[in-house]
Amino acid sequence: MQKYILSVMVKNNAGVLARVASLFGRRGFNIDSLTVSATTDPTISRMSIIVTGDEATLEQIIKQVSKLEEALWVEHLWEDDCYCRELVFVKVLAETADVRDSIREVAEVYNANIVESNHSAIIVELTEVPSRIDAFLSVISNFEVTEMCRSGVTAMMR
């Protein structure tokens, strides 16, 4: 199973997000993340959708989304060929100086920012491509993660 990034341009009408989400649900596809943003044209919005599956699943999703009346354009984006970023906040239990130092070292390796640090926890912020965030989360999971929040991907072609 692989993660895919889809960029979907849609008409900026009421209910479009619900129609896209329900299409995925009806077909049994799962959305890993979904972000919607305005474009320079107030009548058009951009959806960045992350889905997991195989090539056949990706092909079906593209076909089904393309059939929606509000969908103007659907494209599969490759992480290396587009601009894409995601934000993650991770709160890590850090009750000793050694643990805090280790977390700071991991953050430094990934160019992450420490946004809050106190005697019991550290909150780390990282804005990166999804694969780099996945790698960071894999490493930071060696510590006691008490809370995490990912924003979802925002992406566009170069």
PDB file of N, CA and C in Angstrom, residues 29-118:
ATOM      1  N   PHE A  29     -13.342   3.849   0.054  1.00  0.00           N
ATOM      2  CA  PHE A  29     -11.989   4.405   0.069  1.00  0.00           C
ATOM      3  C   PHE A  29     -11.825   5.242   1.324  1.00  0.00           C
ATOM      4  N   ASN A  30     -10.636   5.209   1.911  1.00  0.00           N
ATOM      5  CA  ASN A  30     -10.371   5.995   3.109  1.00  0.00           C
ATOM      6  C   ASN A  30      -9.558   7.233   2.744  1.00  0.00           C
ATOM      7  N   ILE A  31      -9.878   8.355   3.354  1.00  0.00           N
ATOM      8  CA  ILE A  31      -9.117   9.588   3.175  1.00  0.00           C
ATOM      9  C   ILE A  31      -8.165   9.702   4.356  1.00  0.00           C
ATOM     10  N   ASP A  32      -6.860   9.742   4.087  1.00  0.00           N
ATOM     11  CA  ASP A  32      -5.874   9.915   5.155  1.00  0.00           C
ATOM     12  C   ASP A  32      -5.818  11.370   5.594  1.00  0.00           C
ATOM     13  N   SER A  33      -5.888  12.290   4.639  1.00  0.00           N
ATOM     14  CA  SER A  33      -5.971  13.717   4.982  1.00  0.00           C
ATOM     15  C   SER A  33      -6.642  14.455   3.838  1.00  0.00           C
ATOM     16  N   LEU A  34      -7.269  15.561   4.201  1.00  0.00           N
ATOM     17  CA  LEU A  34      -7.985  16.372   3.222  1.00  0.00           C
ATOM     18  C   LEU A  34      -7.892  17.829   3.652  1.00  0.00           C
ATOM     19  N   THR A  35      -7.394  18.655   2.768  1.00  0.00           N
ATOM     20  CA  THR A  35      -7.389  20.093   3.033  1.00  0.00           C
ATOM     21  C   THR A  35      -8.047  20.785   1.855  1.00  0.00           C
ATOM     22  N   VAL A  36      -8.735  21.844   2.152  1.00  0.00           N
ATOM     23  CA  VAL A  36      -9.407  22.627   1.120  1.00  0.00           C
ATOM     24  C   VAL A  36      -8.968  24.068   1.288  1.00  0.00           C
ATOM     25  N   SER A  37      -8.645  24.710   0.175  1.00  0.00           N
ATOM     26  CA  SER A  37      -8.200  26.095   0.265  1.00  0.00           C
ATOM     27  C   SER A  37      -8.732  26.892  -0.912  1.00  0.00           C
ATOM     28  N   ALA A  38      -8.755  28.191  -0.708  1.00  0.00           N
ATOM     29  CA  ALA A  38      -9.178  29.107  -1.767  1.00  0.00           C
ATOM     30  C   ALA A  38      -8.090  29.179  -2.831  1.00  0.00           C
ATOM     31  N   THR A  39      -8.466  29.643  -3.997  1.00  0.00           N
ATOM     32  CA  THR A  39      -7.511  29.912  -5.076  1.00  0.00           C
ATOM     33  C   THR A  39      -7.628  31.397  -5.418  1.00  0.00           C
ATOM     34  N   THR A  40      -6.911  31.813  -6.435  1.00  0.00           N
ATOM     35  CA  THR A  40      -7.013  33.210  -6.851  1.00  0.00           C
ATOM     36  C   THR A  40      -8.365  33.526  -7.460  1.00  0.00           C
ATOM     37  N   ASP A  41      -9.077  32.489  -7.888  1.00  0.00           N
ATOM     38  CA  ASP A  41     -10.421  32.646  -8.434  1.00  0.00           C
ATOM     39  C   ASP A  41     -11.426  32.297  -7.326  1.00  0.00           C
ATOM     40  N   PRO A  42     -12.243  33.232  -6.876  1.00  0.00           N
ATOM     41  CA  PRO A  42     -13.168  32.942  -5.761  1.00  0.00           C
ATOM     42  C   PRO A  42     -14.229  31.891  -6.083  1.00  0.00           C
ATOM     43  N   THR A  43     -14.377  31.508  -7.345  1.00  0.00           N
ATOM     44  CA  THR A  43     -15.362  30.489  -7.699  1.00  0.00           C
ATOM     45  C   THR A  43     -14.767  29.082  -7.703  1.00  0.00           C
ATOM     46  N   ILE A  44     -13.451  28.972  -7.435  1.00  0.00           N
ATOM     47  CA  ILE A  44     -12.762  27.683  -7.489  1.00  0.00           C
ATOM     48  C   ILE A  44     -11.988  27.455  -6.195  1.00  0.00           C
ATOM     49  N   SER A  45     -12.040  26.212  -5.684  1.00  0.00           N
ATOM     50  CA  SER A  45     -11.256  25.805  -4.520  1.00  0.00           C
ATOM     51  C   SER A  45     -10.342  24.655  -4.909  1.00  0.00           C
ATOM     52  N   ARG A  46      -9.249  24.512  -4.162  1.00  0.00           N
ATOM     53  CA  ARG A  46      -8.309  23.408  -4.368  1.00  0.00           C
ATOM     54  C   ARG A  46      -8.413  22.457  -3.183  1.00  0.00           C
ATOM     55  N   MET A  47      -8.584  21.180  -3.491  1.00  0.00           N
ATOM     56  CA  MET A  47      -8.562  20.136  -2.467  1.00  0.00           C
ATOM     57  C   MET A  47      -7.260  19.357  -2.631  1.00  0.00           C
ATOM     58  N   SER A  48      -6.570  19.150  -1.539  1.00  0.00           N
ATOM     59  CA  SER A  48      -5.402  18.264  -1.519  1.00  0.00           C
ATOM     60  C   SER A  48      -5.808  17.065  -0.679  1.00  0.00           C
ATOM     61  N   ILE A  49      -5.796  15.896  -1.299  1.00  0.00           N
ATOM     62  CA  ILE A  49      -6.302  14.685  -0.647  1.00  0.00           C
ATOM     63  C   ILE A  49      -5.192  13.635  -0.629  1.00  0.00           C
ATOM     64  N   ILE A  50      -4.962  13.035   0.531  1.00  0.00           N
ATOM     65  CA  ILE A  50      -4.021  11.921   0.654  1.00  0.00           C
ATOM     66  C   ILE A  50      -4.843  10.648   0.828  1.00  0.00           C
ATOM     67  N   VAL A  51      -4.556   9.663  -0.018  1.00  0.00           N
ATOM     68  CA  VAL A  51      -5.230   8.367   0.060  1.00  0.00           C
ATOM     69  C   VAL A  51      -4.174   7.266   0.074  1.00  0.00           C
ATOM     70  N   THR A  52      -4.536   6.136   0.661  1.00  0.00           N
ATOM     71  CA  THR A  52      -3.641   4.979   0.693  1.00  0.00           C
ATOM     72  C   THR A  52      -4.294   3.863  -0.103  1.00  0.00           C
ATOM     73  N   GLY A  53      -3.482   3.199  -0.912  1.00  0.00           N
ATOM     74  CA  GLY A  53      -4.001   2.084  -1.692  1.00  0.00           C
ATOM     75  C   GLY A  53      -2.986   1.625  -2.703  1.00  0.00           C
ATOM     76  N   ASP A  54      -3.466   0.857  -3.680  1.00  0.00           N
ATOM     77  CA  ASP A  54      -2.596   0.420  -4.769  1.00  0.00           C
ATOM     78  C   ASP A  54      -2.928   1.234  -6.015  1.00  0.00           C
ATOM     79  N   GLU A  55      -2.263   0.911  -7.119  1.00  0.00           N
ATOM     80  CA  GLU A  55      -2.468   1.657  -8.370  1.00  0.00           C
ATOM     81  C   GLU A  55      -3.917   1.578  -8.849  1.00  0.00           C
ATOM     82  N   ALA A  56      -4.529   0.422  -8.699  1.00  0.00           N
ATOM     83  CA  ALA A  56      -5.915   0.255  -9.141  1.00  0.00           C
ATOM     84  C   ALA A  56      -6.859   1.138  -8.316  1.00  0.00           C
ATOM     85  N   THR A  57      -6.611   1.217  -7.020  1.00  0.00           N
ATOM     86  CA  THR A  57      -7.414   2.081  -6.155  1.00  0.00           C
ATOM     87  C   THR A  57      -7.259   3.528  -6.576  1.00  0.00           C
ATOM     88  N   LEU A  58      -6.020   3.951  -6.811  1.00  0.00           N
ATOM     89  CA  LEU A  58      -5.765   5.328  -7.242  1.00  0.00           C
ATOM     90  C   LEU A  58      -6.507   5.636  -8.541  1.00  0.00           C
ATOM     91  N   GLU A  59      -6.434   4.728  -9.495  1.00  0.00           N
ATOM     92  CA  GLU A  59      -7.111   4.920 -10.781  1.00  0.00           C
ATOM     93  C   GLU A  59      -8.627   5.059 -10.594  1.00  0.00           C
ATOM     94  N   GLN A  60      -9.210   4.212  -9.750  1.00  0.00           N
ATOM     95  CA  GLN A  60     -10.647   4.279  -9.489  1.00  0.00           C
ATOM     96  C   GLN A  60     -11.039   5.597  -8.826  1.00  0.00           C
ATOM     97  N   ILE A  61     -10.233   6.025  -7.859  1.00  0.00           N
ATOM     98  CA  ILE A  61     -10.524   7.288  -7.168  1.00  0.00           C
ATOM     99  C   ILE A  61     -10.506   8.448  -8.148  1.00  0.00           C
ATOM    100  N   ILE A  62      -9.487   8.502  -8.987  1.00  0.00           N
ATOM    101  CA  ILE A  62      -9.387   9.591  -9.969  1.00  0.00           C
ATOM    102  C   ILE A  62     -10.588   9.582 -10.902  1.00  0.00           C
ATOM    103  N   LYS A  63     -10.978   8.394 -11.385  1.00  0.00           N
ATOM    104  CA  LYS A  63     -12.139   8.292 -12.272  1.00  0.00           C
ATOM    105  C   LYS A  63     -13.422   8.748 -11.582  1.00  0.00           C
ATOM    106  N   GLN A  64     -13.622   8.298 -10.345  1.00  0.00           N
ATOM    107  CA  GLN A  64     -14.858   8.622  -9.633  1.00  0.00           C
ATOM    108  C   GLN A  64     -14.938  10.112  -9.292  1.00  0.00           C
ATOM    109  N   VAL A  65     -13.827  10.691  -8.826  1.00  0.00           N
ATOM    110  CA  VAL A  65     -13.835  12.121  -8.496  1.00  0.00           C
ATOM    111  C   VAL A  65     -14.028  12.946  -9.757  1.00  0.00           C
ATOM    112  N   SER A  66     -13.423  12.534 -10.857  1.00  0.00           N
ATOM    113  CA  SER A  66     -13.559  13.263 -12.126  1.00  0.00           C
ATOM    114  C   SER A  66     -14.998  13.318 -12.612  1.00  0.00           C
ATOM    115  N   LYS A  67     -15.798  12.326 -12.245  1.00  0.00           N
ATOM    116  CA  LYS A  67     -17.195  12.277 -12.668  1.00  0.00           C
ATOM    117  C   LYS A  67     -18.084  13.269 -11.921  1.00  0.00           C
ATOM    118  N   LEU A  68     -17.625  13.755 -10.770  1.00  0.00           N
ATOM    119  CA  LEU A  68     -18.429  14.711 -10.013  1.00  0.00           C
ATOM    120  C   LEU A  68     -18.630  15.988 -10.829  1.00  0.00           C
ATOM    121  N   GLU A  69     -19.832  16.496 -10.813  1.00  0.00           N
ATOM    122  CA  GLU A  69     -20.163  17.700 -11.571  1.00  0.00           C
ATOM    123  C   GLU A  69     -19.298  18.892 -11.160  1.00  0.00           C
ATOM    124  N   GLU A  70     -18.985  18.992  -9.887  1.00  0.00           N
ATOM    125  CA  GLU A  70     -18.213  20.135  -9.386  1.00  0.00           C
ATOM    126  C   GLU A  70     -16.719  20.011  -9.626  1.00  0.00           C
ATOM    127  N   ALA A  71     -16.238  18.809  -9.964  1.00  0.00           N
ATOM    128  CA  ALA A  71     -14.804  18.596 -10.175  1.00  0.00           C
ATOM    129  C   ALA A  71     -14.388  19.153 -11.533  1.00  0.00           C
ATOM    130  N   LEU A  72     -13.437  20.065 -11.505  1.00  0.00           N
ATOM    131  CA  LEU A  72     -12.943  20.674 -12.734  1.00  0.00           C
ATOM    132  C   LEU A  72     -11.671  20.000 -13.231  1.00  0.00           C
ATOM    133  N   TRP A  73     -10.883  19.475 -12.282  1.00  0.00           N
ATOM    134  CA  TRP A  73      -9.580  18.936 -12.638  1.00  0.00           C
ATOM    135  C   TRP A  73      -9.096  18.057 -11.502  1.00  0.00           C
ATOM    136  N   VAL A  74      -8.589  16.874 -11.815  1.00  0.00           N
ATOM    137  CA  VAL A  74      -8.043  15.946 -10.824  1.00  0.00           C
ATOM    138  C   VAL A  74      -6.681  15.494 -11.314  1.00  0.00           C
ATOM    139  N   GLU A  75      -5.693  15.578 -10.427  1.00  0.00           N
ATOM    140  CA  GLU A  75      -4.353  15.161 -10.824  1.00  0.00           C
ATOM    141  C   GLU A  75      -3.661  14.471  -9.660  1.00  0.00           C
ATOM    142  N   HIS A  76      -2.944  13.398 -10.001  1.00  0.00           N
ATOM    143  CA  HIS A  76      -2.096  12.711  -9.025  1.00  0.00           C
ATOM    144  C   HIS A  76      -0.767  13.454  -8.995  1.00  0.00           C
ATOM    145  N   LEU A  77      -0.354  13.896  -7.813  1.00  0.00           N
ATOM    146  CA  LEU A  77       0.911  14.617  -7.659  1.00  0.00           C
ATOM    147  C   LEU A  77       1.937  13.711  -6.994  1.00  0.00           C
ATOM    148  N   TRP A  78       3.166  13.788  -7.478  1.00  0.00           N
ATOM    149  CA  TRP A  78       4.275  13.065  -6.864  1.00  0.00           C
ATOM    150  C   TRP A  78       4.977  14.016  -5.912  1.00  0.00           C
ATOM    151  N   GLU A  79       5.281  13.557  -4.720  1.00  0.00           N
ATOM    152  CA  GLU A  79       5.901  14.392  -3.694  1.00  0.00           C
ATOM    153  C   GLU A  79       7.160  15.095  -4.212  1.00  0.00           C
ATOM    154  N   ASP A  80       7.940  14.409  -5.043  1.00  0.00           N
ATOM    155  CA  ASP A  80       9.188  14.988  -5.542  1.00  0.00           C
ATOM    156  C   ASP A  80       8.976  16.016  -6.651  1.00  0.00           C
ATOM    157  N   ASP A  81       7.814  16.004  -7.285  1.00  0.00           N
ATOM    158  CA  ASP A  81       7.565  16.883  -8.430  1.00  0.00           C
ATOM    159  C   ASP A  81       6.624  18.038  -8.122  1.00  0.00           C
ATOM    160  N   CYS A  82       6.282  18.226  -6.878  1.00  0.00           N
ATOM    161  CA  CYS A  82       5.351  19.294  -6.525  1.00  0.00           C
ATOM    162  C   CYS A  82       5.815  19.966  -5.238  1.00  0.00           C
ATOM    163  N   TYR A  83       5.184  21.052  -4.930  1.00  0.00           N
ATOM    164  CA  TYR A  83       5.393  21.687  -3.638  1.00  0.00           C
ATOM    165  C   TYR A  83       4.311  21.149  -2.718  1.00  0.00           C
ATOM    166  N   CYS A  84       4.720  20.496  -1.666  1.00  0.00           N
ATOM    167  CA  CYS A  84       3.728  20.017  -0.710  1.00  0.00           C
ATOM    168  C   CYS A  84       4.312  20.109   0.691  1.00  0.00           C
ATOM    169  N   ARG A  85       3.466  20.479   1.603  1.00  0.00           N
ATOM    170  CA  ARG A  85       3.869  20.610   2.987  1.00  0.00           C
ATOM    171  C   ARG A  85       2.721  20.187   3.895  1.00  0.00           C
ATOM    172  N   GLU A  86       3.129  19.725   5.050  1.00  0.00           N
ATOM    173  CA  GLU A  86       2.183  19.339   6.080  1.00  0.00           C
ATOM    174  C   GLU A  86       2.773  19.801   7.404  1.00  0.00           C
ATOM    175  N   LEU A  87       1.926  20.111   8.340  1.00  0.00           N
ATOM    176  CA  LEU A  87       2.342  20.567   9.663  1.00  0.00           C
ATOM    177  C   LEU A  87       1.968  19.515  10.693  1.00  0.00           C
ATOM    178  N   VAL A  88       2.869  19.264  11.627  1.00  0.00           N
ATOM    179  CA  VAL A  88       2.575  18.355  12.728  1.00  0.00           C
ATOM    180  C   VAL A  88       3.061  18.982  14.034  1.00  0.00           C
ATOM    181  N   PHE A  89       2.251  18.844  15.071  1.00  0.00           N
ATOM    182  CA  PHE A  89       2.640  19.186  16.431  1.00  0.00           C
ATOM    183  C   PHE A  89       2.692  17.874  17.214  1.00  0.00           C
ATOM    184  N   VAL A  90       3.765  17.686  17.979  1.00  0.00           N
ATOM    185  CA  VAL A  90       3.901  16.481  18.791  1.00  0.00           C
ATOM    186  C   VAL A  90       4.265  16.898  20.210  1.00  0.00           C
ATOM    187  N   LYS A  91       3.451  16.458  21.178  1.00  0.00           N
ATOM    188  CA  LYS A  91       3.762  16.701  22.591  1.00  0.00           C
ATOM    189  C   LYS A  91       4.387  15.428  23.151  1.00  0.00           C
ATOM    190  N   VAL A  92       5.592  15.591  23.719  1.00  0.00           N
ATOM    191  CA  VAL A  92       6.354  14.450  24.203  1.00  0.00           C
ATOM    192  C   VAL A  92       6.632  14.623  25.690  1.00  0.00           C
ATOM    193  N   LEU A  93       6.395  13.564  26.444  1.00  0.00           N
ATOM    194  CA  LEU A  93       6.703  13.585  27.871  1.00  0.00           C
ATOM    195  C   LEU A  93       8.216  13.710  28.035  1.00  0.00           C
ATOM    196  N   ALA A  94       8.664  14.685  28.816  1.00  0.00           N
ATOM    197  CA  ALA A  94      10.103  14.939  28.978  1.00  0.00           C
ATOM    198  C   ALA A  94      10.369  15.394  30.399  1.00  0.00           C
ATOM    199  N   GLU A  95      10.353  14.458  31.312  1.00  0.00           N
ATOM    200  CA  GLU A  95      10.468  14.798  32.732  1.00  0.00           C
ATOM    201  C   GLU A  95      11.905  14.879  33.224  1.00  0.00           C
ATOM    202  N   THR A  96      12.866  14.427  32.418  1.00  0.00           N
ATOM    203  CA  THR A  96      14.270  14.526  32.830  1.00  0.00           C
ATOM    204  C   THR A  96      15.055  15.332  31.803  1.00  0.00           C
ATOM    205  N   ALA A  97      16.177  15.866  32.245  1.00  0.00           N
ATOM    206  CA  ALA A  97      17.032  16.671  31.367  1.00  0.00           C
ATOM    207  C   ALA A  97      17.578  15.827  30.212  1.00  0.00           C
ATOM    208  N   ASP A  98      17.903  14.562  30.481  1.00  0.00           N
ATOM    209  CA  ASP A  98      18.423  13.687  29.424  1.00  0.00           C
ATOM    210  C   ASP A  98      17.398  13.474  28.312  1.00  0.00           C
ATOM    211  N   VAL A  99      16.151  13.248  28.710  1.00  0.00           N
ATOM    212  CA  VAL A  99      15.085  13.047  27.719  1.00  0.00           C
ATOM    213  C   VAL A  99      14.865  14.333  26.930  1.00  0.00           C
ATOM    214  N   ARG A 100      14.830  15.475  27.607  1.00  0.00           N
ATOM    215  CA  ARG A 100      14.655  16.757  26.905  1.00  0.00           C
ATOM    216  C   ARG A 100      15.780  16.989  25.910  1.00  0.00           C
ATOM    217  N   ASP A 101      17.005  16.689  26.317  1.00  0.00           N
ATOM    218  CA  ASP A 101      18.158  16.850  25.407  1.00  0.00           C
ATOM    219  C   ASP A 101      18.036  15.923  24.201  1.00  0.00           C
ATOM    220  N   SER A 102      17.610  14.699  24.432  1.00  0.00           N
ATOM    221  CA  SER A 102      17.452  13.739  23.324  1.00  0.00           C
ATOM    222  C   SER A 102      16.372  14.199  22.344  1.00  0.00           C
ATOM    223  N   ILE A 103      15.275  14.706  22.869  1.00  0.00           N
ATOM    224  CA  ILE A 103      14.193  15.200  22.008  1.00  0.00           C
ATOM    225  C   ILE A 103      14.688  16.395  21.196  1.00  0.00           C
ATOM    226  N   ARG A 104      15.442  17.288  21.839  1.00  0.00           N
ATOM    227  CA  ARG A 104      16.004  18.443  21.126  1.00  0.00           C
ATOM    228  C   ARG A 104      16.934  18.002  20.001  1.00  0.00           C
ATOM    229  N   GLU A 105      17.720  16.954  20.234  1.00  0.00           N
ATOM    230  CA  GLU A 105      18.612  16.428  19.202  1.00  0.00           C
ATOM    231  C   GLU A 105      17.825  15.901  18.000  1.00  0.00           C
ATOM    232  N   VAL A 106      16.773  15.150  18.277  1.00  0.00           N
ATOM    233  CA  VAL A 106      15.927  14.632  17.195  1.00  0.00           C
ATOM    234  C   VAL A 106      15.307  15.797  16.429  1.00  0.00           C
ATOM    235  N   ALA A 107      14.795  16.780  17.151  1.00  0.00           N
ATOM    236  CA  ALA A 107      14.195  17.955  16.514  1.00  0.00           C
ATOM    237  C   ALA A 107      15.211  18.656  15.623  1.00  0.00           C
ATOM    238  N   GLU A 108      16.436  18.776  16.098  1.00  0.00           N
ATOM    239  CA  GLU A 108      17.480  19.450  15.317  1.00  0.00           C
ATOM    240  C   GLU A 108      17.785  18.695  14.021  1.00  0.00           C
ATOM    241  N   VAL A 109      17.838  17.369  14.094  1.00  0.00           N
ATOM    242  CA  VAL A 109      18.103  16.552  12.904  1.00  0.00           C
ATOM    243  C   VAL A 109      17.048  16.792  11.828  1.00  0.00           C
ATOM    244  N   TYR A 110      15.796  16.961  12.251  1.00  0.00           N
ATOM    245  CA  TYR A 110      14.690  17.133  11.312  1.00  0.00           C
ATOM    246  C   TYR A 110      14.346  18.606  11.061  1.00  0.00           C
ATOM    247  N   ASN A 111      15.143  19.516  11.580  1.00  0.00           N
ATOM    248  CA  ASN A 111      14.877  20.959  11.462  1.00  0.00           C
ATOM    249  C   ASN A 111      13.503  21.323  12.009  1.00  0.00           C
ATOM    250  N   ALA A 112      13.111  20.651  13.061  1.00  0.00           N
ATOM    251  CA  ALA A 112      11.840  20.928  13.718  1.00  0.00           C
ATOM    252  C   ALA A 112      12.056  22.015  14.773  1.00  0.00           C
ATOM    253  N   ASN A 113      10.985  22.675  15.155  1.00  0.00           N
ATOM    254  CA  ASN A 113      11.046  23.735  16.152  1.00  0.00           C
ATOM    255  C   ASN A 113      10.444  23.258  17.467  1.00  0.00           C
ATOM    256  N   ILE A 114      11.102  23.620  18.554  1.00  0.00           N
ATOM    257  CA  ILE A 114      10.528  23.405  19.879  1.00  0.00           C
ATOM    258  C   ILE A 114       9.670  24.632  20.150  1.00  0.00           C
ATOM    259  N   VAL A 115       8.355  24.456  20.239  1.00  0.00           N
ATOM    260  CA  VAL A 115       7.465  25.603  20.442  1.00  0.00           C
ATOM    261  C   VAL A 115       7.083  25.794  21.903  1.00  0.00           C
ATOM    262  N   GLU A 116       7.300  24.761  22.706  1.00  0.00           N
ATOM    263  CA  GLU A 116       7.012  24.870  24.138  1.00  0.00           C
ATOM    264  C   GLU A 116       7.843  23.827  24.862  1.00  0.00           C
ATOM    265  N   SER A 117       8.404  24.235  25.967  1.00  0.00           N
ATOM    266  CA  SER A 117       9.180  23.305  26.782  1.00  0.00           C
ATOM    267  C   SER A 117       8.985  23.677  28.244  1.00  0.00           C
ATOM    268  N   ASN A 118       8.631  22.692  29.043  1.00  0.00           N
ATOM    269  CA  ASN A 118       8.526  22.916  30.482  1.00  0.00           C
ATOM    270  C   ASN A 118       9.102  21.703  31.202  1.00  0.00           C
TER     271      ASN A 118
END
